[in-house]
Coordinates of C-alpha atoms in Angstrom, one line a residue:
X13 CA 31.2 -13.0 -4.4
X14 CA 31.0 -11.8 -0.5
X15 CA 28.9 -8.6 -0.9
X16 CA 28.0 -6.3 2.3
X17 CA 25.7 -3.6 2.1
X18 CA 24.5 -1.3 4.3
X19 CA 21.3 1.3 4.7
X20 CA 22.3 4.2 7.1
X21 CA 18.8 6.2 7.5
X22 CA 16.1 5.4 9.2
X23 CA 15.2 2.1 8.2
X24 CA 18.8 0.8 9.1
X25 CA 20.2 -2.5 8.1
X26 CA 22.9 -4.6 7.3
X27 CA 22.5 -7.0 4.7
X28 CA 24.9 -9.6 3.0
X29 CA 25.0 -11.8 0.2
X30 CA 27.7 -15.0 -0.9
X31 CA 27.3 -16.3 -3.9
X32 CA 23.9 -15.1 -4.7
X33 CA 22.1 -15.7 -1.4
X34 CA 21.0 -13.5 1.1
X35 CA 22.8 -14.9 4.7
X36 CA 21.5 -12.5 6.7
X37 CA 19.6 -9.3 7.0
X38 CA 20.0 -7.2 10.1
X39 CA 17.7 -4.3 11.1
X40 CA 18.6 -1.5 13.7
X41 CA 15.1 -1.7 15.0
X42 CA 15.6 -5.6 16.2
X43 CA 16.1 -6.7 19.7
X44 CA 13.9 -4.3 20.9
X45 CA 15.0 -0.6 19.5
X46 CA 13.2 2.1 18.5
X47 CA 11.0 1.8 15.7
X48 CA 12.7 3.5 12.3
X49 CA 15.9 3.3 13.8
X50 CA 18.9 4.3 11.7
X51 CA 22.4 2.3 12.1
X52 CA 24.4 2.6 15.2
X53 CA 27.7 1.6 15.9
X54 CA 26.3 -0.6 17.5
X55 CA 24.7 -2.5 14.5
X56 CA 28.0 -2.2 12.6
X57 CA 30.7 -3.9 15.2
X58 CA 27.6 -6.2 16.2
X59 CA 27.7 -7.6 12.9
X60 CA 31.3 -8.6 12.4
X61 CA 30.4 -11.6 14.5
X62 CA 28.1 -12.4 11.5
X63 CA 31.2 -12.4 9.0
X64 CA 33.3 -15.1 8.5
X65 CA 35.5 -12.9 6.3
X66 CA 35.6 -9.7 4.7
X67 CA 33.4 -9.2 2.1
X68 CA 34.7 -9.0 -1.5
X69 CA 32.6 -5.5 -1.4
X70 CA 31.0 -2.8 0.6
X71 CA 28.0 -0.8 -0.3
X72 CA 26.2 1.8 1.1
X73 CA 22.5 3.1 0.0
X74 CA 21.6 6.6 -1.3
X75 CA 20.2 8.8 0.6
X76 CA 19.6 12.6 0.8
X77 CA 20.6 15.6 1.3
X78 CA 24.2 13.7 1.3
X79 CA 24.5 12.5 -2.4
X80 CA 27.7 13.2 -3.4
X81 CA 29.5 13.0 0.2
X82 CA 30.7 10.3 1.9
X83 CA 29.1 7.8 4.2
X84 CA 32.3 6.5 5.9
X85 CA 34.4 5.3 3.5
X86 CA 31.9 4.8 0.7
X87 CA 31.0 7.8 -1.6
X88 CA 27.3 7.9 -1.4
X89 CA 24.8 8.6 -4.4
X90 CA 22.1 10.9 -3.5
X91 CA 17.8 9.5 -3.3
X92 CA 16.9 10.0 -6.9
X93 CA 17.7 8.4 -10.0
X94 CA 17.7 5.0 -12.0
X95 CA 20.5 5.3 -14.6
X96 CA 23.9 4.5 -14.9
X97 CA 24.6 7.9 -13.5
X98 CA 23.2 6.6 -9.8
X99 CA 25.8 4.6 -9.3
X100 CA 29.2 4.4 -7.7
X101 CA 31.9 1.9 -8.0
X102 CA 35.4 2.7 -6.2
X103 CA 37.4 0.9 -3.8
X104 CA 38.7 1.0 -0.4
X105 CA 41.1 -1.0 2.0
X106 CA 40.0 -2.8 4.9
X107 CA 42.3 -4.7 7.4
X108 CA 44.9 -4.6 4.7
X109 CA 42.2 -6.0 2.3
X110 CA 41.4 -4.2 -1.0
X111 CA 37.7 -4.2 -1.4
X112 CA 35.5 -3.0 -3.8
X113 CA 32.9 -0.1 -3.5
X114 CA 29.5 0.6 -4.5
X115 CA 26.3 2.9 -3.9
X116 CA 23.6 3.5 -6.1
X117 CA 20.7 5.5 -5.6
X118 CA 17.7 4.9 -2.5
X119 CA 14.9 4.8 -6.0
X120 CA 17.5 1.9 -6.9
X121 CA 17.6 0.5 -4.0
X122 CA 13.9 -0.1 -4.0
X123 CA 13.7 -1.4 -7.4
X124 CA 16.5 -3.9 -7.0
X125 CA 15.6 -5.4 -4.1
X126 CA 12.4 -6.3 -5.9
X127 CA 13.7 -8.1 -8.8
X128 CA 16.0 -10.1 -7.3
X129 CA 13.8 -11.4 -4.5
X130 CA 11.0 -11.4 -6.7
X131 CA 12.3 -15.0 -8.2
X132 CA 11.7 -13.5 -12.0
X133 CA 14.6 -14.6 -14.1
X134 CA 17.1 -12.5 -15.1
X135 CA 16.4 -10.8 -18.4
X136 CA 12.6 -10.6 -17.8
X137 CA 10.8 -7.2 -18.7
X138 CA 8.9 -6.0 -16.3
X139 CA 6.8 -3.1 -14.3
X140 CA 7.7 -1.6 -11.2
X141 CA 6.4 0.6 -8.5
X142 CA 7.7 2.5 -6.2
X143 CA 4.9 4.7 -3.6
X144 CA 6.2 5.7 -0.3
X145 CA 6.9 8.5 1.3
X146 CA 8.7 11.1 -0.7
X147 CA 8.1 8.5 -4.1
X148 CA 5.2 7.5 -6.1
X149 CA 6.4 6.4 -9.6
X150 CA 6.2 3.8 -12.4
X151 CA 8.9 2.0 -14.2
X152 CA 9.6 0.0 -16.9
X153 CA 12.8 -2.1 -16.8
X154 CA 14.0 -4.0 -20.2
X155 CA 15.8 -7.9 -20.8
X156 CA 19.1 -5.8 -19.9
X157 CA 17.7 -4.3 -16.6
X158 CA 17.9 -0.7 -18.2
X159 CA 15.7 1.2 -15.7
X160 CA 13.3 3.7 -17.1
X161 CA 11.3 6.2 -15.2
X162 CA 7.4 6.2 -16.9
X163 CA 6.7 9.0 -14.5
X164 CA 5.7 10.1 -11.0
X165 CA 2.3 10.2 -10.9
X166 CA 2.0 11.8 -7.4
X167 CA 4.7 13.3 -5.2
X168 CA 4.9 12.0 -1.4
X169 CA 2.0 9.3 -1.6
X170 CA 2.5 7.5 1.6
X171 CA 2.9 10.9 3.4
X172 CA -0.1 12.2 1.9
X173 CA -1.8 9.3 2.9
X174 CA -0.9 9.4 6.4
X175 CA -1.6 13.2 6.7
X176 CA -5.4 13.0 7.4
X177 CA -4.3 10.8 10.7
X178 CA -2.8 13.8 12.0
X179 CA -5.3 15.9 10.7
X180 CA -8.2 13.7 13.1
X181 CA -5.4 13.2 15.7
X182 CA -5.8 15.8 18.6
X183 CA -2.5 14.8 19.9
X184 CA -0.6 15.7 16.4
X185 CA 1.0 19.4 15.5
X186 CA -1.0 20.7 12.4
X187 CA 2.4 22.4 11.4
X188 CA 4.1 19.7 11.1
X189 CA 5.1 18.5 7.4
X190 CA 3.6 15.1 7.7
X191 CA 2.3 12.5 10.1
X192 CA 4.1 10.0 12.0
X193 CA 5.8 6.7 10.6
X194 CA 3.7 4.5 12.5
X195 CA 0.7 6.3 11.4
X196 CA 0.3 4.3 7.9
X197 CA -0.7 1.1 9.8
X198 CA -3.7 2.9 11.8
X199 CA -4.9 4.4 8.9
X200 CA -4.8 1.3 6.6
X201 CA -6.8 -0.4 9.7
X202 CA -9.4 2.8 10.4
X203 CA -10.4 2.7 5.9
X204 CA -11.7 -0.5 6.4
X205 CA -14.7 0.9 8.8
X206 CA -16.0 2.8 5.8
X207 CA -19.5 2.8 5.3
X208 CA -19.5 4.7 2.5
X209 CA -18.0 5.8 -0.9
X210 CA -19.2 9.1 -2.2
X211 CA -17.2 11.9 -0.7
X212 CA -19.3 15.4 0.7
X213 CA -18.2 18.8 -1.1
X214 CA -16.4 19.3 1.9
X215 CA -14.2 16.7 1.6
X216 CA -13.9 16.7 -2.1
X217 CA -12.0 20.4 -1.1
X218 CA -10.0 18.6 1.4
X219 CA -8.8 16.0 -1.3
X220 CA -8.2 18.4 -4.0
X221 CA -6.0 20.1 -1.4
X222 CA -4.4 16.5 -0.2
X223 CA -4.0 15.6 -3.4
X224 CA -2.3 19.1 -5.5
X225 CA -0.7 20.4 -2.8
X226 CA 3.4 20.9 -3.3
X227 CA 3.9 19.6 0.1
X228 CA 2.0 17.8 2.2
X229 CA 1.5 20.4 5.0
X230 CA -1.9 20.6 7.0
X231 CA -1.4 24.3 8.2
X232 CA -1.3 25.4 4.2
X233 CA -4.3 24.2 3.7
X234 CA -7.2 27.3 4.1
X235 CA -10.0 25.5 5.8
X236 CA -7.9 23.4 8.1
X237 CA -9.3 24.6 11.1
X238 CA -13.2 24.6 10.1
X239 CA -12.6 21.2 8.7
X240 CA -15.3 19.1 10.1
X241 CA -12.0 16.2 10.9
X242 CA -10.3 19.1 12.9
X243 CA -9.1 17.0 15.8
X244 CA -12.2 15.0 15.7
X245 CA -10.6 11.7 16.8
X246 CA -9.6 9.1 15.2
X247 CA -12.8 7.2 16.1
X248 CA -15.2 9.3 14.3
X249 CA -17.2 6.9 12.5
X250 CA -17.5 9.7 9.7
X251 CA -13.9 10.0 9.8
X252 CA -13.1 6.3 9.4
X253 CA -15.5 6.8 5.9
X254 CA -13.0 9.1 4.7
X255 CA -10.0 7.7 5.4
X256 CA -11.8 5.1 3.5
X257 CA -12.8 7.7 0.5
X258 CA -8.9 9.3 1.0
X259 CA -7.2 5.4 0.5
X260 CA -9.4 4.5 -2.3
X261 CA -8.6 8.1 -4.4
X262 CA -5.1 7.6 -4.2
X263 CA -5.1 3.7 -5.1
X264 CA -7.5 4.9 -8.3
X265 CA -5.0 7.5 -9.0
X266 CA -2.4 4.7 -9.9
X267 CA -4.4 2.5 -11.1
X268 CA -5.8 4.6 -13.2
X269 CA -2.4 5.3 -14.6
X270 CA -1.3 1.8 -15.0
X271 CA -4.3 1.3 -17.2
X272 CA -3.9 4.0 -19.5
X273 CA -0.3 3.7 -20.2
X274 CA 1.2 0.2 -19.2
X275 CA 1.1 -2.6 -21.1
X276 CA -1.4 -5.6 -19.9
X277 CA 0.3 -8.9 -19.2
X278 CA 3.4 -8.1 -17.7
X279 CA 4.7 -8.5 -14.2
X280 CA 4.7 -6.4 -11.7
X281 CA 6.9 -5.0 -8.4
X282 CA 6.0 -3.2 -5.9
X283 CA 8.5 -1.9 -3.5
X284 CA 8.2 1.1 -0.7
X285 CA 6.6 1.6 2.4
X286 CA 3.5 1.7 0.4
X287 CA 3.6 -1.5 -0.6
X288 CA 2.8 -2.6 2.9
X289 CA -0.7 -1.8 2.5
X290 CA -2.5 -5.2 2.2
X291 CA -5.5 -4.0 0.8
X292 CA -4.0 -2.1 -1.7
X293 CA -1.9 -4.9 -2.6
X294 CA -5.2 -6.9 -3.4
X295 CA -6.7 -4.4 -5.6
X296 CA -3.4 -4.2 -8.0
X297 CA -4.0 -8.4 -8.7
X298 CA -7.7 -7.9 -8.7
X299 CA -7.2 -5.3 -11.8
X300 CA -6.2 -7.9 -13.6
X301 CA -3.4 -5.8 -15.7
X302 CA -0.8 -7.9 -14.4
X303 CA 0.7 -11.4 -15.0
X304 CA 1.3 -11.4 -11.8
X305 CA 2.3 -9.2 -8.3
X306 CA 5.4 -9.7 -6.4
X307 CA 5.6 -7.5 -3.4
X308 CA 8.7 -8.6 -0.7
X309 CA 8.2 -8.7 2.7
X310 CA 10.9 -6.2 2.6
X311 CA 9.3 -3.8 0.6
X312 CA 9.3 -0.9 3.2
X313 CA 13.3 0.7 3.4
X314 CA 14.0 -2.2 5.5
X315 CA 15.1 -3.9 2.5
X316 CA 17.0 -1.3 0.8
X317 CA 20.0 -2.6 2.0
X318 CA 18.7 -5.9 0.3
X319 CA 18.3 -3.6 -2.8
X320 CA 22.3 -1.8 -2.9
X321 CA 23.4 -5.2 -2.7
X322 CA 21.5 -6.7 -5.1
X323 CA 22.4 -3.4 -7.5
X324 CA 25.9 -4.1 -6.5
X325 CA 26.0 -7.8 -7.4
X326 CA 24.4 -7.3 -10.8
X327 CA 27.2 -4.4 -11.4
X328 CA 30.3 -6.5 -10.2
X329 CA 29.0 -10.0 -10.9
X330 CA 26.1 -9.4 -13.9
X331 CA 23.6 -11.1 -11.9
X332 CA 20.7 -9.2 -10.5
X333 CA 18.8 -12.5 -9.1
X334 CA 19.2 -14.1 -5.6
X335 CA 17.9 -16.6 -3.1
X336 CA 16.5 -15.4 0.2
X337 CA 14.8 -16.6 3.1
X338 CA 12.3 -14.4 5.3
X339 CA 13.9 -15.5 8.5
X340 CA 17.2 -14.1 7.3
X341 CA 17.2 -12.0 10.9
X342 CA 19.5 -12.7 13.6
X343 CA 18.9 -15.7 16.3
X344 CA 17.3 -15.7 19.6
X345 CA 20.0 -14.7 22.7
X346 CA 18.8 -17.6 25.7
X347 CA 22.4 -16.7 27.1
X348 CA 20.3 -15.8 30.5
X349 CA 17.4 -18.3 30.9
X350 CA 14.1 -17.5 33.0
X351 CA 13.9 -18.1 36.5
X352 CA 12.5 -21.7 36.4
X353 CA 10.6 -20.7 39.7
X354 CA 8.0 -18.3 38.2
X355 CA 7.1 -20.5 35.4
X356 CA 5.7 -24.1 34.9
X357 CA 7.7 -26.0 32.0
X358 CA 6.4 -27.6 29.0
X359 CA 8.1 -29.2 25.8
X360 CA 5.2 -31.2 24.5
X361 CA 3.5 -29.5 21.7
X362 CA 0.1 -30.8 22.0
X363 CA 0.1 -29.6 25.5
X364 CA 1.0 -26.1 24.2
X365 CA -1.7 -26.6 21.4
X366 CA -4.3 -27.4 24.2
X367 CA -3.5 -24.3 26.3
X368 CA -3.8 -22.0 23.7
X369 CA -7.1 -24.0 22.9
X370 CA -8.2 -22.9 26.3
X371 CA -8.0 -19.6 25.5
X372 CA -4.4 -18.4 26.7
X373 CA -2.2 -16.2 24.8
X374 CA 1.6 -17.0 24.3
X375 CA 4.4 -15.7 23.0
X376 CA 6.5 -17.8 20.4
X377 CA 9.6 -18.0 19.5
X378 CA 11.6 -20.1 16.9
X379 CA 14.8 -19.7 14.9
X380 CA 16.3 -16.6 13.3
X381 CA 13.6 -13.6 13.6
X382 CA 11.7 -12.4 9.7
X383 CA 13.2 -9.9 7.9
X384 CA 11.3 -7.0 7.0
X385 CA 8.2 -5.4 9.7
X386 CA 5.6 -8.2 10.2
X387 CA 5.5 -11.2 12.3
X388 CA 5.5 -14.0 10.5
X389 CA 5.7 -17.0 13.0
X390 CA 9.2 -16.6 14.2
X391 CA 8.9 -13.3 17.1
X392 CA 4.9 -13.6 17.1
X393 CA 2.2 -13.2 19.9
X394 CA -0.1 -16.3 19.2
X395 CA -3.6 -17.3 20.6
X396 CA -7.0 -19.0 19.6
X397 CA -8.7 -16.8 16.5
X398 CA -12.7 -17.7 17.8
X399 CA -13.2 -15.0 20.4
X400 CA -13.2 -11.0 19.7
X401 CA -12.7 -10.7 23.3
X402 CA -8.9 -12.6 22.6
X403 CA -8.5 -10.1 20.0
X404 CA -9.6 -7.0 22.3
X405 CA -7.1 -8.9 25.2
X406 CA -4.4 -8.8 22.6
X407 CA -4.5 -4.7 21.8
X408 CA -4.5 -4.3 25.5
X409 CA -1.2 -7.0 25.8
X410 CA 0.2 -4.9 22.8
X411 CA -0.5 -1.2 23.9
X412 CA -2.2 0.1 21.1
X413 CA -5.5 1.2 19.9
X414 CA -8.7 -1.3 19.6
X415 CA -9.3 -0.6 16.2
X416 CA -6.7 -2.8 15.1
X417 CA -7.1 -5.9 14.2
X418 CA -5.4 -8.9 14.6
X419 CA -3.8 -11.3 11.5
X420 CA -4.4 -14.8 11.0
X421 CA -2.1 -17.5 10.7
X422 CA -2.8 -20.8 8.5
X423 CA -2.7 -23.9 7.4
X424 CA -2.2 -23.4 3.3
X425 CA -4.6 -26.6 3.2
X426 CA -7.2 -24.8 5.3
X427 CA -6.9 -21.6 3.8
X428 CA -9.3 -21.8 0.9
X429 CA -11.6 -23.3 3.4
X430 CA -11.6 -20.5 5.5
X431 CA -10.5 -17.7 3.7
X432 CA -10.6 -18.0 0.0
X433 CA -7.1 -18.0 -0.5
X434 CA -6.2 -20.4 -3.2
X435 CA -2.1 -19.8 -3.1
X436 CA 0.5 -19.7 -0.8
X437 CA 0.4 -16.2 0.8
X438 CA 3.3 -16.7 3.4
X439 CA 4.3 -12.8 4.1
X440 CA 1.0 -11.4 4.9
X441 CA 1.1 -8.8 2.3
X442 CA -2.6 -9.7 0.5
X443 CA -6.5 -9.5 2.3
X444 CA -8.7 -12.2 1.9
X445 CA -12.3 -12.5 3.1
X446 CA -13.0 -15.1 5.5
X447 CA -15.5 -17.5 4.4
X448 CA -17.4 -18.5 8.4
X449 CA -18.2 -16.0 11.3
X450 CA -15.8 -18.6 13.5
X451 CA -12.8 -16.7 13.4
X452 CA -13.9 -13.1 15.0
X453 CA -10.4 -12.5 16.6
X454 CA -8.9 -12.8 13.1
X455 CA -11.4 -11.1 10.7
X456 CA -11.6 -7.2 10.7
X457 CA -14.8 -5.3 11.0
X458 CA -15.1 -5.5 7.0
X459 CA -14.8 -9.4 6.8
X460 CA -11.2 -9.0 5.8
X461 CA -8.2 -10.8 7.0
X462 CA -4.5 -10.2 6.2
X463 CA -3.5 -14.2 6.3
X464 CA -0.2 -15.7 6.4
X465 CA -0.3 -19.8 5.1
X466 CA 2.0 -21.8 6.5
X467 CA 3.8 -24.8 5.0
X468 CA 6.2 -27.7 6.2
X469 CA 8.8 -25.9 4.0
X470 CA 8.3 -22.4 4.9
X471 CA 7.8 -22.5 8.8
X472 CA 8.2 -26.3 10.0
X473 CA 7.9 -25.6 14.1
X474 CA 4.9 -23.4 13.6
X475 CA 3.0 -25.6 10.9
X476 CA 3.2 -28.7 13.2
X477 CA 1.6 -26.4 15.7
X478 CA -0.8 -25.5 14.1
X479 CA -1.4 -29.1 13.0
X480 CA -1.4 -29.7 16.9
X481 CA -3.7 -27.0 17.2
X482 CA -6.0 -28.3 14.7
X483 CA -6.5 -31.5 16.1
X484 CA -8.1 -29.6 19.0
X485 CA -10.2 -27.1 17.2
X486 CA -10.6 -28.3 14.2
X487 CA -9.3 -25.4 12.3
X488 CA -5.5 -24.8 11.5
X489 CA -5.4 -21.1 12.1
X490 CA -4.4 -18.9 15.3
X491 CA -3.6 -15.2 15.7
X492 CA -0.4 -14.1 15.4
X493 CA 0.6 -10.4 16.1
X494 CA 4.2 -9.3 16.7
X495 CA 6.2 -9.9 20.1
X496 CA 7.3 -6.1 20.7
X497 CA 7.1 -3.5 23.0
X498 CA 4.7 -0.4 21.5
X499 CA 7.4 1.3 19.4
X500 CA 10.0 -1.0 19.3
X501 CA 11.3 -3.4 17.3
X502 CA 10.9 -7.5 17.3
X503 CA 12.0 -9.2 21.1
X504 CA 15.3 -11.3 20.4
X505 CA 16.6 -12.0 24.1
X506 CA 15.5 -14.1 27.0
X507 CA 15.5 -10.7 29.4
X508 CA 13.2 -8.5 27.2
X509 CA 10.7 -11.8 26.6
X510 CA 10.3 -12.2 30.5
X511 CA 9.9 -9.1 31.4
X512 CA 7.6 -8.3 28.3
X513 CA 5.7 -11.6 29.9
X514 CA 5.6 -10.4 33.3
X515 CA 4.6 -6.4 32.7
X516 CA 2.4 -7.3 29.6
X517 CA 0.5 -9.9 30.7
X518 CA 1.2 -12.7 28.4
X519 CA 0.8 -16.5 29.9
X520 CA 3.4 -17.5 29.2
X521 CA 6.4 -18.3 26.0
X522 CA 7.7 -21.1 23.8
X523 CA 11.2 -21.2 22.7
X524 CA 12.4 -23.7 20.6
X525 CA 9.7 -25.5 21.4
X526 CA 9.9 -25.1 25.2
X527 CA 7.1 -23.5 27.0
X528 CA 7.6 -21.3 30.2
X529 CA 4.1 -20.5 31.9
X530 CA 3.9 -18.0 34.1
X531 CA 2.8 -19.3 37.7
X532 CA 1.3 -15.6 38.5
X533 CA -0.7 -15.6 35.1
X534 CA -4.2 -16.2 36.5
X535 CA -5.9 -17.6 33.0
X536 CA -3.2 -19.4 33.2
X537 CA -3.6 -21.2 37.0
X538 CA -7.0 -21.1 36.1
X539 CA -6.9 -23.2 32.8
X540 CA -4.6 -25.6 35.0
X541 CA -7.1 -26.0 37.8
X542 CA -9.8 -26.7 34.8
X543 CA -7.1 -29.7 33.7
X544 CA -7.4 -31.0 37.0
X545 CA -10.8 -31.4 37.4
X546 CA -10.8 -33.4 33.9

């Protein structure tokens, strides 16, 4: 069965499945859009090329306020809702085609895509969470995927979460009813400053307030402009202790819950935007309630799309499971190579291994780009991990703020070495503390570091890189960060890489193996005169 499925909102994607396996996933946001972007029309003709032929079914995601109506020639179900009563099944025509139609609800969407990329067979009783946004909820769902809501323990988590950002943000309108997509990411990076755990009266009233409120509006709360966080700055170091405080309450909320009402021993799915919090992540398999915790790389709404057609292909076809690959994107446009005068060529890899040895910073790229918001060796930034000046150079190269820190890539057979981590962790969704004071461009101010291991299987071109790489160094590991421009999506053509090269400052790029190096980069002439002297 050819099933395509599409999520309109923000978030947008196209994804499609034949005979159980994911072929591709497309999100608006790629090839350098705006972050969050919802469909175009753009995205829609763009992926006919995709198609070989039409899909045996077309499905569209829920979303609100337009449950009910019609999302072109779908008739959409609304956010809400697990039961039999979130879902749609009609039919259409398409290029003289009858094709089958089908949308379930965005809470389904969530949980769907997490069982059937979570690889549990079908039939197996599980847990699942949704917290983002609007939802933060538990479920249970039975041998027959019956769906049933346990209950929402807290109303808008994720936006609650990123509230005090705005709250410490200067730049951000206190009457606005939450904080900004992007601010998630910063706060998740700012809790890890914490210094300490107890909160102050003052901030006890603050939570209360975060935590009860209806709606998560900072000009309803009473003492929002005496607050001692009152557009103190993001930097405060007293600040970064709370957002600290803040992230752990909410966690501890949940957890808490799980605890008291769940049953130990079963698996676990975690699915929304929520679920991209790494440290959070850690602390559900450090409770040790669960037999285990599957969280996609997906798990943000870039994968509800994933989800309708999953829902879809367990309603038309009674199979909820399929097979997937995280570089399920589209591939790299070369169409219009570099100008071969501003760069120096390269296709050897342990030549590219020894520049970024010497300390220059590249972009790479390989293959179909990830699926879902973090760079995962396919549209990555990469560079040495030893120096915190490399990561500090990085931020700058990136646009953004210098409390951020920088991921490691690794070796799985170095990874216990330096980090701890015992299993394959390949969609950097889990923390780990590193294990040597080596690796300061890769380990955040806590002694944390959100890894990605790296296999023959998973990611051949950039394991034998980092093989390369290791024979130089002596560790298997580098940085890896995403190639975008500040609030846009991954880089997928030849024109946006150069010119991100040339106005960022990067070195130079590898594609497919081949590396460009920029003749005006002066690390770079200057790591080539080094060479020469050798």
């Amino acid at each position: 069965m050819k099933i395509l499925a599409y999520n309109p909102a923000h978030d947008g994607s196209i994804a499609y499945l034949k005979d159980s396996r994911l072929e591709f996933s497309i999100e608006s946001e790629k090839n350098s859009n705006y972050r969050y972007s919802p469909l175009s029309s753009g995205d829609v003709f763009g992926v006919l090329a995709e198609l070989d032929e039409l899909p045996d079914a077309l499905c569209v995601g829920g979303w609100w306020p337009r449950g009910g109506e019609s999302i072109g020639t779908v008739p959409a179900v609304g956010y809400r809702g697990v039961g039999l009563d979130s879902v749609n099944l009609g039919a259409t025509r398409m290029l003289g085609k009858e094709l089958r139609t089908f949308s379930s609800s965005h809470e389904r969407s969530h949980i769907l895509c997490a069982f059937g990329m979570s690889g549990l067979p079908k039939g197996t009783p599980c847990y699942a969470l949704i917290w983002e946004g609007a939802i933060g909820a538990f479920y249970e769902i039975d041998s027959e995927l019956n769906i049933r809501l346990i209950s929402d323990v807290l109303h808008e988590p994720g936006n609650r979460y990123t509230s005090i950002y705005g709250l410490a943000d200067p730049t951000f309108p206190k009457d606005a009813p939450f904080s900004r997509f992007s601010d998630a990411g910063k706060l998740m990076a700012l809790a890890s400053f914490a210094t300490r755990t107890v909160a102050t009266p003052e901030e006890e009233r603050l939570i209360e307030f975060l935590l009860s409120a209806p709606h998560v509006r900072l000009d309803l709360y009473s003492g929002l402009e005496t607050s001692t966080y009152y557009n103190v700055g993001v930097d405060d170091p007293e600040f970064k202790s709370f957002a600290g405080i803040f992230s752990d309450r909410i966690f501890d909320k949940f957890a808490s819950f799980a605890t008291s009402n769940l049953r130990k021993g079963m698996p676990l799915l975690i699915a929304g935007g929520c679920g991209l919090n790494c440290d959070w992540n850690s602390k559900w398999r450090r409770t040790g309630h669960f037999s285990e915790v599957f969280v996609p790389p997906v798990a943000n709404d870039s994968g509800s799309a994933i989800g309708t057609a999953v829902d879809a292909q367990f309603h038309l076809a009674g199979d909820p499971t399929i097979s997937w690959n995280v570089y399920s994107g589209l591939r790299f446009d070369s169409s219009l190579e570099p100008d071969l005068d501003q760069y120096d060529v390269y296709e050897d890899l342990d030549e590219i291994a020894g520049m970024l040895a010497g300390n220059l910073i590249i972009g790479w790229v390989s293959g179909r780009y990830e699926i879902g918001p973090r760079a995962l060796g396919n549209r990555s930034i990469l560079a040495a991990p030893f120096k915190d000046e490399t990561r500090i150079r990085l931020n700058e190269i990136k646009e953004r703020e210098q409390f951020r820190p920088i991921a490691p890539v690794c070796l799985m057979e170095d990874a216990e070495r330096w980090f701890g981590c015992r299993a394959e962790s390949p969609y950097m969704l889990f923390t780990y503390q590193a294990s040597t004071d080596e690796l300061k461009a890769v380990t955040h101010i806590n002694g944390s570091a959100r890894i990605q291991t790296v296999t023959q299987a998973s990611n051949g071109p950039l394991y034998e890189l980092l093989r390369a790489f290791k024979r130089k160094t002596g560790f298997g590991v580098l940085c890896n960060t995403s190639l975008n421009f500040n609030g846009r999506g991954f880089i997928n053509n030849s024109s946006d890489l150069a010119l991100y090269a040339r106005t960022h400052g990067l070195d130079g790029f590898v594609v497919e193996g081949r590396a460009y190096m920029r003749r005006e980069s002066v690390a770079y002439c200057s790591y080539r005169a080094a060479e020469c002297k050798q």
